[in-house]
């Protein structure tokens, strides 16, 4: 008797059901680009019953817009499997006065657009975060509404703090997702024990995804500090190599600290047992959210 085996086949959309385009991109005439954490929804303008909705968005000019536009066009191709015909109207000439302003110390500066997603062999944004954390010499400021990092990022942050780097992380006091709320808090104890300072934003919901390093480099975009953004979502970030811009970003961070409650390790360990149990359960789901 000869046994014949048929290959196992899955319904094709199931292979992509976990993908999510989380990028927030607006491009105007190939000359101006916007990216960050801002979606198009009423709550971003009006807020919610929990208070105001805070977010961070950047506006870029120049050749960096080309990279942002390439990210958009790749998304389009990924969805439609149809190439767009490239013409000069999509990539207009960049006026030389932008370069001249840069030479004179004006408002132009070096920037980099990093995209990552399930269509890439490399977790580019996660690797960017990892590198930025490892090169820090003085301080690291992080704002993220959902904080469930993978082991690489988690260890990098703890090693930085244990090495004397001032690491501050701002997360919402009340998250818009119960799962994300307790998953995020499951990391707090080990972060505090490593000397990392944790701040709970109390004045509404802070949806910003921002990292700044040593007052020199800032990273702003759509990616949260979680495994989903690192591995499953289509994300885009801007890396800004400019101290003036980064000082503005860090000034906003320090201003927002005034609207936060700092978590102290001693009092944190006295939180209700039911919260500790929830954190333990939802920690198991951290790689999925």
CSV table of C-alpha atoms in Angstrom, one decimal:
chain,number,residue,atom,x,y,z
A,1,UNK,CA,0.0,0.0,0.0
A,2,UNK,CA,1.4,3.4,-1.0
A,3,UNK,CA,0.5,6.4,1.1
A,4,UNK,CA,0.2,9.7,-0.7
A,5,UNK,CA,0.5,13.0,1.2
A,6,UNK,CA,-0.8,16.3,0.0
A,7,UNK,CA,1.0,19.5,0.9
A,8,UNK,CA,-0.7,21.5,3.7
A,9,UNK,CA,-2.1,24.7,2.4
A,10,UNK,CA,-3.4,27.7,4.4
A,11,UNK,CA,-5.9,30.2,3.2
A,12,UNK,CA,-3.6,32.9,1.7
A,13,UNK,CA,-4.8,36.0,3.6
A,14,UNK,CA,-4.0,34.2,6.9
A,15,UNK,CA,-0.3,34.6,6.2
A,16,UNK,CA,-0.7,38.4,6.3
A,17,UNK,CA,-3.5,38.8,8.9
A,18,UNK,CA,-1.1,39.8,11.6
A,19,UNK,CA,0.4,42.6,9.5
A,20,UNK,CA,-0.6,46.2,10.1
A,21,UNK,CA,0.4,49.4,8.4
A,22,UNK,CA,1.1,51.6,11.3
A,23,UNK,CA,2.8,54.4,9.4
A,24,UNK,CA,1.4,57.9,9.4
A,25,UNK,CA,2.7,59.7,6.3
A,26,UNK,CA,1.6,62.8,4.5
A,27,UNK,CA,3.6,64.0,1.4
A,28,UNK,CA,2.8,67.2,-0.5
A,29,UNK,CA,4.2,67.6,-4.0
A,30,UNK,CA,7.3,65.6,-3.2
A,31,UNK,CA,8.7,68.6,-1.3
A,32,UNK,CA,7.1,68.5,2.2
A,33,UNK,CA,6.6,65.5,4.3
A,34,UNK,CA,4.9,64.8,7.7
A,35,UNK,CA,5.4,61.8,9.9
A,36,UNK,CA,5.0,60.8,13.5
A,37,UNK,CA,2.3,59.4,15.7
A,38,UNK,CA,-0.7,61.4,14.6
A,39,UNK,CA,-3.6,59.5,12.9
A,40,UNK,CA,-6.6,61.1,11.3
A,41,UNK,CA,-9.3,60.8,14.0
A,42,UNK,CA,-11.5,63.0,16.1
A,43,UNK,CA,-9.7,62.1,19.4
A,44,UNK,CA,-6.5,63.6,18.1
A,45,UNK,CA,-8.2,67.0,17.9
A,46,UNK,CA,-10.9,66.8,20.6
A,47,UNK,CA,-9.4,64.4,23.0
A,48,UNK,CA,-11.3,61.7,24.9
A,49,UNK,CA,-13.2,61.3,28.1
A,50,UNK,CA,-9.9,60.6,29.7
A,51,UNK,CA,-8.5,64.0,28.7
A,52,UNK,CA,-6.4,65.6,26.0
A,53,UNK,CA,-4.6,63.4,23.4
A,54,UNK,CA,-1.0,64.3,23.1
A,55,UNK,CA,1.2,63.4,20.1
A,56,UNK,CA,4.3,64.3,18.2
A,57,UNK,CA,4.7,64.9,14.5
A,58,UNK,CA,7.5,66.3,12.4
A,59,UNK,CA,7.5,68.3,9.2
A,60,UNK,CA,10.5,67.7,6.9
A,61,UNK,CA,11.7,69.4,3.7
A,62,UNK,CA,14.3,68.5,1.1
A,63,UNK,CA,15.7,65.2,-0.1
A,64,UNK,CA,14.6,63.3,3.1
A,65,UNK,CA,11.1,63.6,1.6
A,66,UNK,CA,12.2,61.3,-1.2
A,67,UNK,CA,12.9,58.5,1.2
A,68,UNK,CA,9.5,59.1,2.9
A,69,UNK,CA,7.8,59.0,-0.5
A,70,UNK,CA,9.7,55.8,-1.4
A,71,UNK,CA,8.2,54.2,1.8
A,72,UNK,CA,4.7,55.2,0.7
A,73,UNK,CA,5.2,53.8,-2.8
A,74,UNK,CA,6.5,50.5,-1.5
A,75,UNK,CA,3.4,50.3,0.7
A,76,UNK,CA,1.3,50.9,-2.4
A,77,UNK,CA,3.2,48.2,-4.3
A,78,UNK,CA,2.9,45.7,-1.4
A,79,UNK,CA,-0.9,46.1,-1.3
A,80,UNK,CA,-1.7,46.4,-5.1
A,81,UNK,CA,1.3,44.4,-6.5
A,82,UNK,CA,1.4,47.1,-9.2
A,83,UNK,CA,4.3,49.4,-9.9
A,84,UNK,CA,3.7,53.1,-10.3
A,85,UNK,CA,5.3,54.8,-13.2
A,86,UNK,CA,8.0,57.1,-11.9
A,87,UNK,CA,8.0,60.6,-13.3
A,88,UNK,CA,9.8,63.8,-12.4
A,89,UNK,CA,6.7,65.2,-10.8
A,90,UNK,CA,7.1,62.8,-7.9
A,91,UNK,CA,10.7,63.8,-7.4
A,92,UNK,CA,10.9,67.5,-8.0
A,93,UNK,CA,14.2,69.4,-8.0
A,94,UNK,CA,15.2,70.6,-4.6
A,95,UNK,CA,16.2,74.2,-4.6
A,96,UNK,CA,19.8,75.0,-3.8
A,97,UNK,CA,18.9,77.5,-1.1
A,98,UNK,CA,18.1,74.6,1.2
A,99,UNK,CA,21.8,73.6,1.1
A,100,UNK,CA,22.9,77.2,1.4
A,101,UNK,CA,20.9,77.6,4.6
A,102,UNK,CA,22.5,74.5,6.0
A,103,UNK,CA,26.0,75.9,5.4
A,104,UNK,CA,25.0,79.1,7.2
A,105,UNK,CA,23.8,77.2,10.2
A,106,UNK,CA,20.1,77.8,9.4
A,107,UNK,CA,17.2,75.5,9.9
A,108,UNK,CA,18.4,72.7,7.6
A,109,UNK,CA,20.1,69.6,9.1
A,110,UNK,CA,21.0,66.1,8.5
A,111,UNK,CA,18.2,63.6,8.8
A,112,UNK,CA,17.5,60.0,8.0
A,113,UNK,CA,14.3,58.1,7.2
A,114,UNK,CA,14.1,54.5,8.4
A,115,UNK,CA,11.3,52.2,7.4
A,116,UNK,CA,10.8,48.6,8.6
A,117,UNK,CA,8.2,45.9,8.4
A,118,UNK,CA,7.5,42.3,7.5
A,119,UNK,CA,8.6,43.0,4.0
A,120,UNK,CA,12.2,43.6,5.2
A,121,UNK,CA,14.8,41.0,6.2
A,122,UNK,CA,16.1,43.4,8.9
A,123,UNK,CA,14.3,45.0,11.9
A,124,UNK,CA,15.7,48.4,10.9
A,125,UNK,CA,13.9,50.5,13.5
A,126,UNK,CA,14.7,48.2,16.4
A,127,UNK,CA,18.4,48.1,15.3
A,128,UNK,CA,18.3,51.9,15.2
A,129,UNK,CA,16.9,52.1,18.7
A,130,UNK,CA,19.5,49.5,19.9
A,131,UNK,CA,22.4,51.5,18.4
A,132,UNK,CA,21.2,54.8,19.7
A,133,UNK,CA,20.8,53.4,23.3
A,134,UNK,CA,24.3,51.9,23.1
A,135,UNK,CA,26.1,55.0,22.0
A,136,UNK,CA,24.5,57.3,24.6
A,137,UNK,CA,27.0,58.9,27.0
A,138,UNK,CA,24.9,61.1,29.2
A,139,UNK,CA,21.2,60.6,29.0
A,140,UNK,CA,18.3,58.8,27.2
A,141,UNK,CA,14.8,60.2,27.1
A,142,UNK,CA,12.0,57.9,25.9
A,143,UNK,CA,8.3,58.6,25.4
A,144,UNK,CA,6.1,55.6,24.3
A,145,UNK,CA,2.4,54.9,24.9
A,146,UNK,CA,3.1,51.1,24.8
A,147,UNK,CA,6.3,49.8,26.3
A,148,UNK,CA,6.9,46.1,25.9
A,149,UNK,CA,10.4,45.9,24.5
A,150,UNK,CA,12.2,42.8,23.3
A,151,UNK,CA,15.1,41.3,25.2
A,152,UNK,CA,17.7,43.2,23.2
A,153,UNK,CA,16.2,46.7,23.8
A,154,UNK,CA,15.4,45.8,27.4
A,155,UNK,CA,18.9,44.7,28.2
A,156,UNK,CA,20.5,47.7,26.4
A,157,UNK,CA,18.4,50.1,28.5
A,158,UNK,CA,19.3,48.3,31.7
A,159,UNK,CA,23.0,48.2,30.8
A,160,UNK,CA,23.0,51.9,30.0
A,161,UNK,CA,21.4,52.8,33.3
A,162,UNK,CA,23.7,50.5,35.3
A,163,UNK,CA,26.6,52.2,33.5
A,164,UNK,CA,25.6,55.6,34.8
A,165,UNK,CA,23.5,56.9,31.9
A,166,UNK,CA,20.4,58.9,33.0
A,167,UNK,CA,17.5,56.9,31.5
A,168,UNK,CA,14.1,58.4,31.7
A,169,UNK,CA,11.0,56.7,30.3
A,170,UNK,CA,7.5,58.3,30.1
A,171,UNK,CA,4.4,56.1,29.7
A,172,UNK,CA,0.7,56.9,30.2
A,173,UNK,CA,-0.8,56.4,33.6
A,174,UNK,CA,-3.9,55.1,32.0
A,175,UNK,CA,-3.5,53.3,28.7
A,176,UNK,CA,-6.3,53.0,26.1
A,177,UNK,CA,-5.8,49.2,26.2
A,178,UNK,CA,-6.1,47.0,29.2
A,179,UNK,CA,-3.7,44.4,27.7
A,180,UNK,CA,-1.1,47.0,26.9
A,181,UNK,CA,-1.6,48.7,30.3
A,182,UNK,CA,-0.6,45.7,32.4
A,183,UNK,CA,1.9,44.4,29.9
A,184,UNK,CA,3.8,47.7,30.1
A,185,UNK,CA,3.7,47.7,33.9
A,186,UNK,CA,5.1,44.2,34.0
A,187,UNK,CA,8.5,45.7,33.1
A,188,UNK,CA,8.5,48.5,35.6
A,189,UNK,CA,10.1,46.6,38.6
A,190,UNK,CA,13.2,45.4,36.7
A,191,UNK,CA,13.6,48.8,35.1
A,192,UNK,CA,13.5,50.6,38.4
A,193,UNK,CA,15.9,48.1,40.0
A,194,UNK,CA,18.4,49.0,37.2
A,195,UNK,CA,18.1,52.7,38.1
A,196,UNK,CA,15.8,53.7,35.2
A,197,UNK,CA,13.4,56.5,36.1
A,198,UNK,CA,9.7,55.8,35.1
A,199,UNK,CA,7.2,58.6,34.8
A,200,UNK,CA,3.4,58.2,34.4
A,201,UNK,CA,1.8,60.9,32.2
A,202,UNK,CA,-1.4,62.0,34.0
A,203,UNK,CA,-2.7,64.9,31.9
A,204,UNK,CA,-4.6,62.8,29.3
A,205,UNK,CA,-3.0,60.3,27.0
A,206,UNK,CA,0.5,60.8,25.5
A,207,UNK,CA,0.6,58.9,22.2
A,208,UNK,CA,4.1,60.2,21.2
A,209,UNK,CA,6.8,57.9,20.0
A,210,UNK,CA,10.0,59.8,20.7
A,211,UNK,CA,13.6,59.0,21.7
A,212,UNK,CA,16.4,61.6,22.3
A,213,UNK,CA,20.0,60.9,23.0
A,214,UNK,CA,22.4,63.2,24.8
A,215,UNK,CA,20.8,66.4,23.4
A,216,UNK,CA,22.3,65.6,20.0
A,217,UNK,CA,20.0,63.1,18.2
A,218,UNK,CA,16.2,62.6,18.3
A,219,UNK,CA,14.1,59.8,16.8
A,220,UNK,CA,10.5,60.6,16.0
A,221,UNK,CA,7.9,58.5,14.1
A,222,UNK,CA,5.2,55.9,14.3
A,223,UNK,CA,7.0,53.0,16.0
A,224,UNK,CA,6.2,52.1,19.6
A,225,UNK,CA,8.7,50.5,21.9
A,226,UNK,CA,7.2,47.1,21.5
A,227,UNK,CA,7.7,43.8,19.6
A,228,UNK,CA,4.8,44.4,17.3
A,229,UNK,CA,6.3,47.7,16.0
A,230,UNK,CA,9.7,46.0,15.7
A,231,UNK,CA,8.6,42.9,13.9
A,232,UNK,CA,5.0,42.9,12.6
A,233,UNK,CA,4.0,46.4,11.8
A,234,UNK,CA,5.0,48.6,8.8
A,235,UNK,CA,6.6,51.5,10.6
A,236,UNK,CA,8.6,54.7,9.7
A,237,UNK,CA,10.9,56.9,11.8
A,238,UNK,CA,12.9,60.0,11.3
A,239,UNK,CA,16.3,60.3,12.8
A,240,UNK,CA,17.3,63.9,13.3
A,241,UNK,CA,21.0,64.7,13.8
A,242,UNK,CA,20.7,68.2,15.1
A,243,UNK,CA,21.2,69.5,18.6
A,244,UNK,CA,18.9,72.5,18.2
A,245,UNK,CA,16.0,70.3,17.2
A,246,UNK,CA,16.8,67.7,19.8
A,247,UNK,CA,16.9,70.4,22.5
A,248,UNK,CA,13.3,71.4,21.6
A,249,UNK,CA,12.3,67.7,21.8
A,250,UNK,CA,14.0,67.3,25.2
A,251,UNK,CA,12.5,70.6,26.4
A,252,UNK,CA,9.1,69.2,25.6
A,253,UNK,CA,9.9,66.0,27.5
A,254,UNK,CA,11.1,67.8,30.6
A,255,UNK,CA,8.0,70.1,30.5
A,256,UNK,CA,5.8,67.0,30.3
A,257,UNK,CA,7.5,65.5,33.3
A,258,UNK,CA,5.7,68.2,35.3
A,259,UNK,CA,2.5,66.5,34.3
A,260,UNK,CA,3.7,63.1,35.5
A,261,UNK,CA,3.9,61.0,38.6
A,262,UNK,CA,7.3,59.4,39.1
A,263,UNK,CA,7.2,55.8,40.2
A,264,UNK,CA,9.3,55.0,43.3
A,265,UNK,CA,10.5,51.4,43.7
A,266,UNK,CA,9.5,51.2,47.4
A,267,UNK,CA,5.9,52.2,46.8
A,268,UNK,CA,5.6,50.3,43.6
A,269,UNK,CA,6.3,47.0,45.3
A,270,UNK,CA,3.3,47.7,47.6
A,271,UNK,CA,0.9,47.8,44.7
A,272,UNK,CA,-2.2,45.5,45.0
A,273,UNK,CA,-1.6,41.8,44.5
A,274,UNK,CA,-4.3,41.6,41.9
A,275,UNK,CA,-2.3,44.1,39.7
A,276,UNK,CA,0.8,41.9,40.1
A,277,UNK,CA,-1.2,38.9,39.0
A,278,UNK,CA,-2.6,40.7,36.0
A,279,UNK,CA,0.9,41.9,35.0
A,280,UNK,CA,2.2,38.4,35.2
A,281,UNK,CA,-0.6,37.1,32.9
A,282,UNK,CA,-0.3,39.9,30.4
A,283,UNK,CA,3.5,39.7,30.3
A,284,UNK,CA,3.0,36.4,28.4
A,285,UNK,CA,1.2,38.4,25.7
A,286,UNK,CA,3.8,41.1,25.5
A,287,UNK,CA,5.4,39.7,22.3
A,288,UNK,CA,2.0,39.8,20.5
A,289,UNK,CA,0.8,43.3,21.4
